């Protein structure tokens, strides 16, 4: 669990009846081996059997174990009664072009190669019989989380701040802190999504330009946690000029960026 501006985060914490799983997903390409406290990724060159370069990474297992420890401490501080043995972790390599050395796969049950991803994912799916059994069997017999523990974990994890996400035209995503737009008033405690609707009809745009009309962008705000099947309550709507800017601090940057509203598809706000 890292911390920036008071925002703890984890790679991918998931709550199941069995416990909490923290999953670190890697998209590495090449041959992966362990070298002391680091892991090496060797990339093959153009000549068969030769490697063009090696990239050294911090040990992801040590990293995720520290995050699990921090996550457990965080939950305990929030009053959640959960045991350390109910916290699990896995490092999953999803790229088919990634090859783990035999010793790494043999001795590390928490490391999953690309060929085993599907079978591991199936382990997270409870069958109907398992769900029924868990519902009628006391948690102190199954060793699983009780309904009260599940509720407490969900409540505590919802309080963990994460990055805001700006989705741009063309599919690019920016992570960071949304610092507002002078023309859009919102309460982020109540709003989790801003959708930007654009006037992109070329013919109509040409006509409106002749008439001296400035294109506008409609920003619809949606209620936090209010999503249901096919519908989410709206908390308000704002109409702004297409050349208005939103202020966004991209993670890792030292200064705010001004992003034109016309380039934005939507903004997802963290808590």
Tab-separated table of C-alpha atoms in Angstrom, residues 46-142:
chain	number	residue	atom	x	y	z
A	46	UNK	CA	17.396	-10.940	-33.388
A	47	UNK	CA	19.928	-13.803	-33.255
A	48	UNK	CA	18.369	-17.050	-32.022
A	49	UNK	CA	19.428	-18.008	-28.511
A	50	UNK	CA	20.913	-14.601	-27.689
A	51	UNK	CA	19.533	-11.878	-25.424
A	52	UNK	CA	19.665	-8.249	-26.459
A	53	UNK	CA	19.140	-6.741	-23.024
A	54	UNK	CA	18.062	-7.425	-19.444
A	55	UNK	CA	15.826	-5.287	-17.255
A	56	UNK	CA	16.063	-5.456	-13.462
A	57	UNK	CA	12.913	-5.091	-11.345
A	58	UNK	CA	12.365	-5.023	-7.569
A	59	UNK	CA	11.107	-8.371	-6.261
A	60	UNK	CA	7.305	-8.173	-6.814
A	61	UNK	CA	6.673	-10.828	-4.157
A	62	UNK	CA	8.441	-8.826	-1.459
A	63	UNK	CA	6.591	-5.728	-2.648
A	64	UNK	CA	3.141	-7.302	-2.524
A	65	UNK	CA	3.818	-8.893	0.878
A	66	UNK	CA	4.611	-5.426	2.257
A	67	UNK	CA	1.383	-4.128	0.755
A	68	UNK	CA	-0.601	-6.964	2.316
A	69	UNK	CA	0.959	-6.132	5.694
A	70	UNK	CA	0.069	-2.441	5.282
A	71	UNK	CA	-3.450	-3.315	4.157
A	72	UNK	CA	-3.972	-5.564	7.176
A	73	UNK	CA	-2.709	-2.825	9.533
A	74	UNK	CA	-5.041	-0.337	7.844
A	75	UNK	CA	-8.068	-2.618	8.298
A	76	UNK	CA	-7.207	-3.291	11.942
A	77	UNK	CA	-6.918	0.460	12.573
A	78	UNK	CA	-10.408	0.824	11.094
A	79	UNK	CA	-11.745	-1.734	13.566
A	80	UNK	CA	-12.062	-4.659	11.147
A	81	UNK	CA	-11.597	-8.001	12.903
A	82	UNK	CA	-9.658	-9.961	10.283
A	83	UNK	CA	-6.787	-12.405	10.714
A	84	UNK	CA	-3.556	-12.251	8.736
A	85	UNK	CA	-4.158	-15.767	7.444
A	86	UNK	CA	-7.297	-14.446	5.731
A	87	UNK	CA	-5.138	-12.125	3.598
A	88	UNK	CA	-3.806	-13.626	0.375
A	89	UNK	CA	-1.581	-12.416	-2.441
A	90	UNK	CA	-0.594	-13.456	-5.941
A	91	UNK	CA	1.630	-12.064	-8.682
A	92	UNK	CA	0.093	-12.873	-12.065
A	93	UNK	CA	1.936	-12.664	-15.377
A	94	UNK	CA	-0.641	-12.308	-18.146
A	95	UNK	CA	1.457	-11.843	-21.286
A	96	UNK	CA	1.757	-15.040	-23.388
A	97	UNK	CA	5.254	-13.880	-24.391
A	98	UNK	CA	6.403	-14.082	-20.767
A	99	UNK	CA	8.286	-17.205	-19.682
A	100	UNK	CA	9.013	-17.871	-16.000
A	101	UNK	CA	12.045	-19.923	-15.054
A	102	UNK	CA	11.181	-23.415	-13.784
A	103	UNK	CA	12.564	-22.831	-10.278
A	104	UNK	CA	10.452	-19.710	-9.881
A	105	UNK	CA	7.236	-21.534	-10.738
A	106	UNK	CA	8.205	-24.605	-8.733
A	107	UNK	CA	8.937	-22.899	-5.422
A	108	UNK	CA	6.569	-19.934	-5.530
A	109	UNK	CA	2.896	-20.916	-5.353
A	110	UNK	CA	1.993	-17.228	-5.274
A	111	UNK	CA	3.476	-16.690	-8.752
A	112	UNK	CA	1.161	-17.449	-11.670
A	113	UNK	CA	2.419	-17.839	-15.231
A	114	UNK	CA	0.376	-16.885	-18.317
A	115	UNK	CA	-0.553	-20.514	-19.003
A	116	UNK	CA	-2.211	-20.814	-15.568
A	117	UNK	CA	-4.118	-17.513	-15.505
A	118	UNK	CA	-7.475	-18.976	-16.592
A	119	UNK	CA	-7.409	-21.785	-14.024
A	120	UNK	CA	-6.457	-19.380	-11.226
A	121	UNK	CA	-9.262	-16.987	-12.168
A	122	UNK	CA	-11.740	-19.869	-11.953
A	123	UNK	CA	-10.706	-20.371	-8.323
A	124	UNK	CA	-12.213	-16.977	-7.504
A	125	UNK	CA	-15.634	-18.062	-8.771
A	126	UNK	CA	-17.797	-19.826	-6.203
A	127	UNK	CA	-20.150	-22.489	-7.448
A	128	UNK	CA	-23.834	-22.403	-6.564
A	129	UNK	CA	-23.304	-25.245	-4.082
A	130	UNK	CA	-20.407	-23.421	-2.401
A	131	UNK	CA	-22.446	-20.223	-2.098
A	132	UNK	CA	-25.343	-22.155	-0.608
A	133	UNK	CA	-23.080	-24.000	1.832
A	134	UNK	CA	-21.403	-20.781	2.981
A	135	UNK	CA	-24.801	-19.208	3.591
A	136	UNK	CA	-25.890	-21.906	6.043
A	137	UNK	CA	-22.542	-22.886	7.607
A	138	UNK	CA	-21.195	-20.754	10.491
A	139	UNK	CA	-18.068	-18.790	9.580
A	140	UNK	CA	-16.141	-20.236	12.534
A	141	UNK	CA	-16.485	-23.666	10.929
A	142	UNK	CA	-15.641	-22.703	7.331
